[in-house]
XYZ file of N, CA and C in Angstrom:
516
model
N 5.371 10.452 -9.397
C 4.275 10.194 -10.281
C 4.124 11.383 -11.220
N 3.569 11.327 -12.530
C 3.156 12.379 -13.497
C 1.826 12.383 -13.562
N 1.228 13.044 -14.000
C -0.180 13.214 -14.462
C -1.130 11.961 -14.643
N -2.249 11.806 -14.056
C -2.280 10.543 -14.436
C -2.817 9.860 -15.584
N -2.365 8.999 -16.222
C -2.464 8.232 -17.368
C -3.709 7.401 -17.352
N -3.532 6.688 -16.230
C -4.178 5.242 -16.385
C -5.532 5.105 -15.372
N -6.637 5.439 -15.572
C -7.722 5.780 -14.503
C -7.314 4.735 -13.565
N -7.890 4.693 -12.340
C -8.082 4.280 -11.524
C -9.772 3.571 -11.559
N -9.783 1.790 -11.427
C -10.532 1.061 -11.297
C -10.631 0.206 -10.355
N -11.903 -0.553 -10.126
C -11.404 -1.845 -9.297
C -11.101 -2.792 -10.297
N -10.923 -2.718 -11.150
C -10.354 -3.960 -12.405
C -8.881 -3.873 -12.212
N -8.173 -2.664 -11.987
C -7.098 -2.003 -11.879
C -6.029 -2.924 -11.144
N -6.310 -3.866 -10.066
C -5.754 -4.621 -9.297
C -5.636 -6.355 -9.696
N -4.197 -7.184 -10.150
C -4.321 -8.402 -10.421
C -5.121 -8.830 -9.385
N -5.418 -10.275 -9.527
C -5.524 -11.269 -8.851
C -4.394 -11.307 -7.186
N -3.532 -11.208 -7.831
C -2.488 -11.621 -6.868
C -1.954 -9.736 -6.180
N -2.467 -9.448 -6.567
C -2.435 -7.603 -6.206
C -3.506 -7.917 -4.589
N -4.680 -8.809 -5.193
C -5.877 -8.537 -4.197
C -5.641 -9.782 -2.944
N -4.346 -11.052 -3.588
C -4.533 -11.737 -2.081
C -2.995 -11.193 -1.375
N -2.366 -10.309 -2.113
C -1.566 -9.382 -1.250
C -1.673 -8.123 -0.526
N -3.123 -7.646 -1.056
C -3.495 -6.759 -0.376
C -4.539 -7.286 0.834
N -4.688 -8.493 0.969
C -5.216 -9.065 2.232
C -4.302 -9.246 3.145
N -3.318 -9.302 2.977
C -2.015 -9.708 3.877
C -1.689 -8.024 4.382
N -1.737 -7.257 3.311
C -1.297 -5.567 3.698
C -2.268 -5.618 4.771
N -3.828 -5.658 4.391
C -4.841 -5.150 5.226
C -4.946 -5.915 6.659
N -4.444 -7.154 7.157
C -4.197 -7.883 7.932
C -3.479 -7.243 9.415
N -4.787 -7.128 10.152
C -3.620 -6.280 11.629
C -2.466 -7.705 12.371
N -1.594 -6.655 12.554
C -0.464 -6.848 13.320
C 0.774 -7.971 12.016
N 0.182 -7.286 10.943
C 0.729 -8.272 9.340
C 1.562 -6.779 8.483
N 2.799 -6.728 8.729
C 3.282 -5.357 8.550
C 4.271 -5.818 7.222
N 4.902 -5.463 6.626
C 5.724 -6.076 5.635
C 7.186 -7.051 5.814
N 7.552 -6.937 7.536
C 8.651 -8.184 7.771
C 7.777 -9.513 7.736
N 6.502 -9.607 8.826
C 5.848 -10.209 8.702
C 5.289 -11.101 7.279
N 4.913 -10.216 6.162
C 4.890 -10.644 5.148
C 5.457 -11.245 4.236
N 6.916 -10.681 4.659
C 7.942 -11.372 3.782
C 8.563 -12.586 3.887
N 8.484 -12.628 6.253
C 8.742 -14.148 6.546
C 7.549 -15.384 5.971
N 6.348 -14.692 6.165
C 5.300 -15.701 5.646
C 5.584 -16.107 3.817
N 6.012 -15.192 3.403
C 6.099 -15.366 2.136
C 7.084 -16.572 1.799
N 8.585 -16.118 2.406
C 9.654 -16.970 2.324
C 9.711 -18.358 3.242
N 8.877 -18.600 4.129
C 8.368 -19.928 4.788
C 7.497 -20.859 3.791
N 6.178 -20.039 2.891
C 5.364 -20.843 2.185
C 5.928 -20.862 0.582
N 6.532 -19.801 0.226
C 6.921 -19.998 -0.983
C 6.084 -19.017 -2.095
N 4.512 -18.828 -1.361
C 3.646 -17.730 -2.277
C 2.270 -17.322 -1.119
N 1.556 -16.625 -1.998
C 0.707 -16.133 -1.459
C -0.689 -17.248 -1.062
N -0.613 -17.441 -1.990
C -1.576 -18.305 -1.765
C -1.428 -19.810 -0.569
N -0.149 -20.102 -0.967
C 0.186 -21.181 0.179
C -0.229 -20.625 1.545
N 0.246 -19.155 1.955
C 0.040 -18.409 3.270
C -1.090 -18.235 3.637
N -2.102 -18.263 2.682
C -3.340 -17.737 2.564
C -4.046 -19.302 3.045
N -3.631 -20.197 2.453
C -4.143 -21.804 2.371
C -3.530 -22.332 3.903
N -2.542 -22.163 4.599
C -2.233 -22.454 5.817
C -2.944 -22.891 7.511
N -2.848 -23.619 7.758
C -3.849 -24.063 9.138
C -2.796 -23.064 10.041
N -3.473 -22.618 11.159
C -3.084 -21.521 12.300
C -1.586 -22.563 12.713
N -1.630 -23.750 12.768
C -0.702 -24.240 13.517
C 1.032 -24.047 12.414
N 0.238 -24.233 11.262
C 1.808 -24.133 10.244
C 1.848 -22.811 10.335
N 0.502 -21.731 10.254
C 1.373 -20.187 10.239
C 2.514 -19.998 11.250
N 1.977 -20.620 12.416
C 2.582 -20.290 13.796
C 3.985 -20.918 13.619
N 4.496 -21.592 12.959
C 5.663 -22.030 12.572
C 7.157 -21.060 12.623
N 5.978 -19.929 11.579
C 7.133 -18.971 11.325
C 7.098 -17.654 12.543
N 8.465 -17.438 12.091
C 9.137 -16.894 13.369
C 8.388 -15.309 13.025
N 7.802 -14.510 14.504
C 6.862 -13.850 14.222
C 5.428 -14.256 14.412
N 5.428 -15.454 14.293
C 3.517 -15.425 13.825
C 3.090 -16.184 15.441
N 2.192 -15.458 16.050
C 1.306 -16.459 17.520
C 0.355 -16.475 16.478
N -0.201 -16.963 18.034
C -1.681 -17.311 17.577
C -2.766 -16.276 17.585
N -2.422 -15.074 17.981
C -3.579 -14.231 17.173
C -3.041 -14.000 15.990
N -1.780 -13.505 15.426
C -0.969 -13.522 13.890
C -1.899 -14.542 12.963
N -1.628 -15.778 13.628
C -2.449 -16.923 12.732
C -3.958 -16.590 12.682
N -4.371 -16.038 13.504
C -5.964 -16.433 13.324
C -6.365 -14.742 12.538
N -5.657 -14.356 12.702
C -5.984 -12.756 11.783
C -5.979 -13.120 10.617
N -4.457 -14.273 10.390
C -4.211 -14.381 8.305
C -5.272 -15.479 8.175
N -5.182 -16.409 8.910
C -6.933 -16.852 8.546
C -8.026 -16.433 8.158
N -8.100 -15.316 9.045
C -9.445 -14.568 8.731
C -9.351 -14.237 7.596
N -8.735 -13.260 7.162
C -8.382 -12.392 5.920
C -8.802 -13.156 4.802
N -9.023 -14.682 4.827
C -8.848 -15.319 3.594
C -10.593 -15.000 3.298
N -11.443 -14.695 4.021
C -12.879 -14.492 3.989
C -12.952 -13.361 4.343
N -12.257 -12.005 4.481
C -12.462 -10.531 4.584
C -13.063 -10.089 3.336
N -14.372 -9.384 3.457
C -14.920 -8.457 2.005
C -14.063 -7.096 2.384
N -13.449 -6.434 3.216
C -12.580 -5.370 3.266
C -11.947 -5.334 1.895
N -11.229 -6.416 1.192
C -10.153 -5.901 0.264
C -10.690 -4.862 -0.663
N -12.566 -5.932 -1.112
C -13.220 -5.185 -2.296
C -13.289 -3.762 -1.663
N -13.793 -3.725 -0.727
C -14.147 -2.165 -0.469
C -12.780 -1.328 -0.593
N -11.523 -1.997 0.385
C -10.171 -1.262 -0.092
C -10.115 -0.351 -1.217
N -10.507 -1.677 -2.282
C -10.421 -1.344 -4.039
C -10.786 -0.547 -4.500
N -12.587 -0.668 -4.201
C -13.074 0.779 -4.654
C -12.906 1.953 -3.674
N -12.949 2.333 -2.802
C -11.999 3.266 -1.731
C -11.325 3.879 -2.794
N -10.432 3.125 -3.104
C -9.578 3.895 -3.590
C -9.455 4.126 -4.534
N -10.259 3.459 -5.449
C -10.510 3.727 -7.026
C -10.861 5.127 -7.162
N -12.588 5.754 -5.930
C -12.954 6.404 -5.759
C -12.044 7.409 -5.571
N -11.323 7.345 -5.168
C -10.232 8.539 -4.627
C -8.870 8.984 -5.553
N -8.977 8.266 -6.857
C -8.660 8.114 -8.159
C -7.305 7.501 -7.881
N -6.748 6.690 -7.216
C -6.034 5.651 -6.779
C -5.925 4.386 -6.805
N -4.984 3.554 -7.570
C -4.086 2.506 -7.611
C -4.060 1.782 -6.863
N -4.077 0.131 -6.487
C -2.984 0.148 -5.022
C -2.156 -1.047 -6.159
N -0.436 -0.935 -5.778
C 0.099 -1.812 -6.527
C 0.302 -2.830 -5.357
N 0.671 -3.830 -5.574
C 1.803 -4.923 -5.073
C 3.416 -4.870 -5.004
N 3.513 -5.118 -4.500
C 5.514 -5.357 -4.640
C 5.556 -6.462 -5.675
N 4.785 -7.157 -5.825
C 4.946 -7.757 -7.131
C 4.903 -7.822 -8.813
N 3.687 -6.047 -8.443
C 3.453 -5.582 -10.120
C 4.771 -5.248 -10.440
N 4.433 -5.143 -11.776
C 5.868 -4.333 -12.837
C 6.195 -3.041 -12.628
N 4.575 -2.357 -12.225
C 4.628 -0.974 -11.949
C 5.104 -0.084 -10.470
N 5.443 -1.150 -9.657
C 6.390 -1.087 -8.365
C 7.239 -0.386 -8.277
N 7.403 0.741 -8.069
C 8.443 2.046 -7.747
C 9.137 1.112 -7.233
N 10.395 1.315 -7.988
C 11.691 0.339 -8.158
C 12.426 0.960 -6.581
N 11.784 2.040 -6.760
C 13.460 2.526 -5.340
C 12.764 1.828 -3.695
N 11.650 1.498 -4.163
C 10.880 1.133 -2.475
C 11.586 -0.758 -2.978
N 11.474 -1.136 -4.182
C 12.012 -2.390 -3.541
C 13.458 -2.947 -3.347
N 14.007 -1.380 -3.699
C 15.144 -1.606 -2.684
C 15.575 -1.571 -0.984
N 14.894 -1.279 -1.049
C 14.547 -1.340 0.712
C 14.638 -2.362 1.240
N 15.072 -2.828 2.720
C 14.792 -4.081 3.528
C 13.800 -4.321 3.758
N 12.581 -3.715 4.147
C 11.056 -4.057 4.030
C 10.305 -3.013 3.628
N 10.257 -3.481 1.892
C 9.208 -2.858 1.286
C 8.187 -2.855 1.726
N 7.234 -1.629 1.666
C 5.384 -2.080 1.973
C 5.069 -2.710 1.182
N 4.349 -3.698 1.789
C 3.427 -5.045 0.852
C 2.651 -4.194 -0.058
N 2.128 -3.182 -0.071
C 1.310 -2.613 -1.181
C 1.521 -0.941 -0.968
N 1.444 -0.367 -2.158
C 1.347 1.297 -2.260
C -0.160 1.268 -2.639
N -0.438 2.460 -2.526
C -1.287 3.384 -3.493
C -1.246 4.753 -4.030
N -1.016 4.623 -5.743
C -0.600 5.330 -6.060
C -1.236 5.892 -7.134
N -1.435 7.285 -7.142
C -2.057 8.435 -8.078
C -0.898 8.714 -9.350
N -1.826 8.474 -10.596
C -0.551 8.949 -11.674
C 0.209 7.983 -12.662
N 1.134 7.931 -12.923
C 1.335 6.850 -13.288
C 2.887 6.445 -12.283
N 3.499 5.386 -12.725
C 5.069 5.502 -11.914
C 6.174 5.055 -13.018
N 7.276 5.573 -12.893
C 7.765 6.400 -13.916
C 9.423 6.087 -13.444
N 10.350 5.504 -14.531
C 11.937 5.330 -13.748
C 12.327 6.465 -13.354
N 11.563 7.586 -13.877
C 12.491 8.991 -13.470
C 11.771 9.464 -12.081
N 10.942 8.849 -11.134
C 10.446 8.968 -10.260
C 11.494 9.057 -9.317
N 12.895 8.777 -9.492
C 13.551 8.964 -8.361
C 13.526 9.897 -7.376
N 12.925 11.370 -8.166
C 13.354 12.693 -7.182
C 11.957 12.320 -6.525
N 11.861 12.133 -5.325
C 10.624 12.537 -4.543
C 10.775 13.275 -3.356
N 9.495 13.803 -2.671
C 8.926 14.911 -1.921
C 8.540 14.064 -1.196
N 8.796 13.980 0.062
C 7.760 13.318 1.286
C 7.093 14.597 2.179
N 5.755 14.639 2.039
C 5.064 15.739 2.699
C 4.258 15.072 3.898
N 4.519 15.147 4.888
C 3.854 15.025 6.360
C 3.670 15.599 7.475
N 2.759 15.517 8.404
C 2.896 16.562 9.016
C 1.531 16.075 10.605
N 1.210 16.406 10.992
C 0.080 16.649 12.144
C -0.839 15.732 11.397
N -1.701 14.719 12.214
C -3.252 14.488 11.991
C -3.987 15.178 12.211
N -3.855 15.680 13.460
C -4.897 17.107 14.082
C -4.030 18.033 13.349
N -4.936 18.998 12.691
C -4.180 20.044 11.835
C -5.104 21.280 11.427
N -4.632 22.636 11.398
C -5.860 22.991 10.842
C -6.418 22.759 9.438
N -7.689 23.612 9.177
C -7.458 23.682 7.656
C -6.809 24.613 7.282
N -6.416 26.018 7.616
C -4.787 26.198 6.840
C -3.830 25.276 6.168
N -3.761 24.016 7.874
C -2.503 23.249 7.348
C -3.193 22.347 6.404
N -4.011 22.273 5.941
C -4.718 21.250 4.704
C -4.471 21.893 3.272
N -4.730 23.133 3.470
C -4.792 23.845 2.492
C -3.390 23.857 2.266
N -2.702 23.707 2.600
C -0.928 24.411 1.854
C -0.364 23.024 2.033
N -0.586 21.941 2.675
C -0.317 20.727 2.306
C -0.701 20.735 0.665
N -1.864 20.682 0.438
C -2.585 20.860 -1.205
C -1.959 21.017 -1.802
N -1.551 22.725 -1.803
C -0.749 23.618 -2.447
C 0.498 23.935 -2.959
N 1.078 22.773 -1.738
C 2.820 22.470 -1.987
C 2.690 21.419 -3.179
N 2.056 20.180 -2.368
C 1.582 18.963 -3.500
C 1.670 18.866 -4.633
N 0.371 19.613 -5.189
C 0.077 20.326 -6.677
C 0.914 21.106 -7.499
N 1.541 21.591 -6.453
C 2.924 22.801 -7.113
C 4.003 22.126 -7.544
N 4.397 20.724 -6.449
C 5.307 20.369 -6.908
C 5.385 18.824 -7.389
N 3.801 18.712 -7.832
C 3.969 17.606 -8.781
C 3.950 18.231 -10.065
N 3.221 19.385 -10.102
C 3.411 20.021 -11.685
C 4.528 20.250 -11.878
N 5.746 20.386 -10.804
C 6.861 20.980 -11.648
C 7.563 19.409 -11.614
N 6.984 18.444 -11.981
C 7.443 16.447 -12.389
C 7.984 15.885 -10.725
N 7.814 16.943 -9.883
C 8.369 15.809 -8.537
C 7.094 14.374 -8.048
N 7.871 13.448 -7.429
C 7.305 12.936 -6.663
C 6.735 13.172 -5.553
N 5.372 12.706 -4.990
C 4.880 13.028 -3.731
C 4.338 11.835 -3.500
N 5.181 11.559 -2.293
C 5.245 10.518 -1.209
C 4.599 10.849 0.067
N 3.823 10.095 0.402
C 3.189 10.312 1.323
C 2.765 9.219 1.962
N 2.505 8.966 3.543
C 1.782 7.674 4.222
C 0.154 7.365 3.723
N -0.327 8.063 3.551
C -2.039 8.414 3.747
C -2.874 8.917 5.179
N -2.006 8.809 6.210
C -2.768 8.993 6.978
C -3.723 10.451 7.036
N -4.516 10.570 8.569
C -5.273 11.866 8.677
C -4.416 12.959 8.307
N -4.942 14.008 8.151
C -4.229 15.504 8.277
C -3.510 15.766 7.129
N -2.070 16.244 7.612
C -1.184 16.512 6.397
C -1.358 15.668 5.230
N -0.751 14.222 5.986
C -0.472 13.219 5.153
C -1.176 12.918 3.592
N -2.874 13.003 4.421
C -3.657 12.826 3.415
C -3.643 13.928 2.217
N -3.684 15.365 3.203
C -3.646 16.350 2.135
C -2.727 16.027 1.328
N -1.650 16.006 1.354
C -0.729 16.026 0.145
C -1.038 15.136 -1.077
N -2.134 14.019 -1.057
C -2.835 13.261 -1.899
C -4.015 13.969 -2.662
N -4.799 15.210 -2.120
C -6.111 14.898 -2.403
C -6.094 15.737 -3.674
């Protein structure tokens, strides 16, 4: 990512950004999962529109699988997702936007959704994955930061999970 360009909103996310980020936010709904549901119904919305008995069809899905992507279709989580992360001056794309860091959808299972600070960029290839401890001190917060910042100013990528600790630092 470079500097960022494009604020971060909840407008920021299509339509189809927000019923794929119900499927991201969906426990035990990981991105194989997503992709069989995808390639069984044909789209999102079909998966989304599904009775527990056709989810259960596809290979992968019981019946708590089914009754989770059910749920999801009436989760207010996504909105909050949205602004979450708007707040936190963050993106979340789809594997379906344009703006989809091309090298993750080369992968065998892309994540159903990023979130991403900055803009994304073909020359994004060089990236930095910074991770480390959840339990951590704040030392290790602080130079998580410090690497981050250092070496997105000098144009690298920083990749990161989000989780606690390191992870997050290298975002904030």
């Amino acid at each position: 990512m470079t500097a960022r360009s494009t604020p971060a909103s909840a407008d920021s996310i299509s339509e189809l950004g927000r019923k794929m980020l119900r499927l991201h936010l969906t426990k035990d709904v990981g991105p194989i999962r997503t992709q069989r549901l995808l390639e069984h119904f044909g789209s999102v919305d079909a998966v989304l529109a599904a009775s527990p008995a056709e989810l259960e069809r596809v290979e992968g899905v019981g019946r708590r699988v089914a009754a989770a992507v059910r749920a999801a279709r009436e989760d207010a989580s996504v909105e909050q997702e949205i602004a979450e992360a708007a707040r936190g001056g963050a993106r979340i794309l789809c594997r379906y936007d344009p703006e989809y860091p091309w090298l993750l959808r080369r992968i065998s299972d892309p994540p159903t959704c990023v979130y991403v600070r900055g803009t994304v960029q073909v020359e994004d290839a060089l990236g930095v994955a910074i991770v480390g401890a959840r339990k951590c001190s704040h030392y290790g917060v602080e130079q998580a930061r410090r690497f981050a910042e250092g070496l997105a100013r000098a144009g690298l990528t920083i990749v990161s999970g989000m989780a606690r600790g390191i992870d997050g630092a290298a975002h904030l």
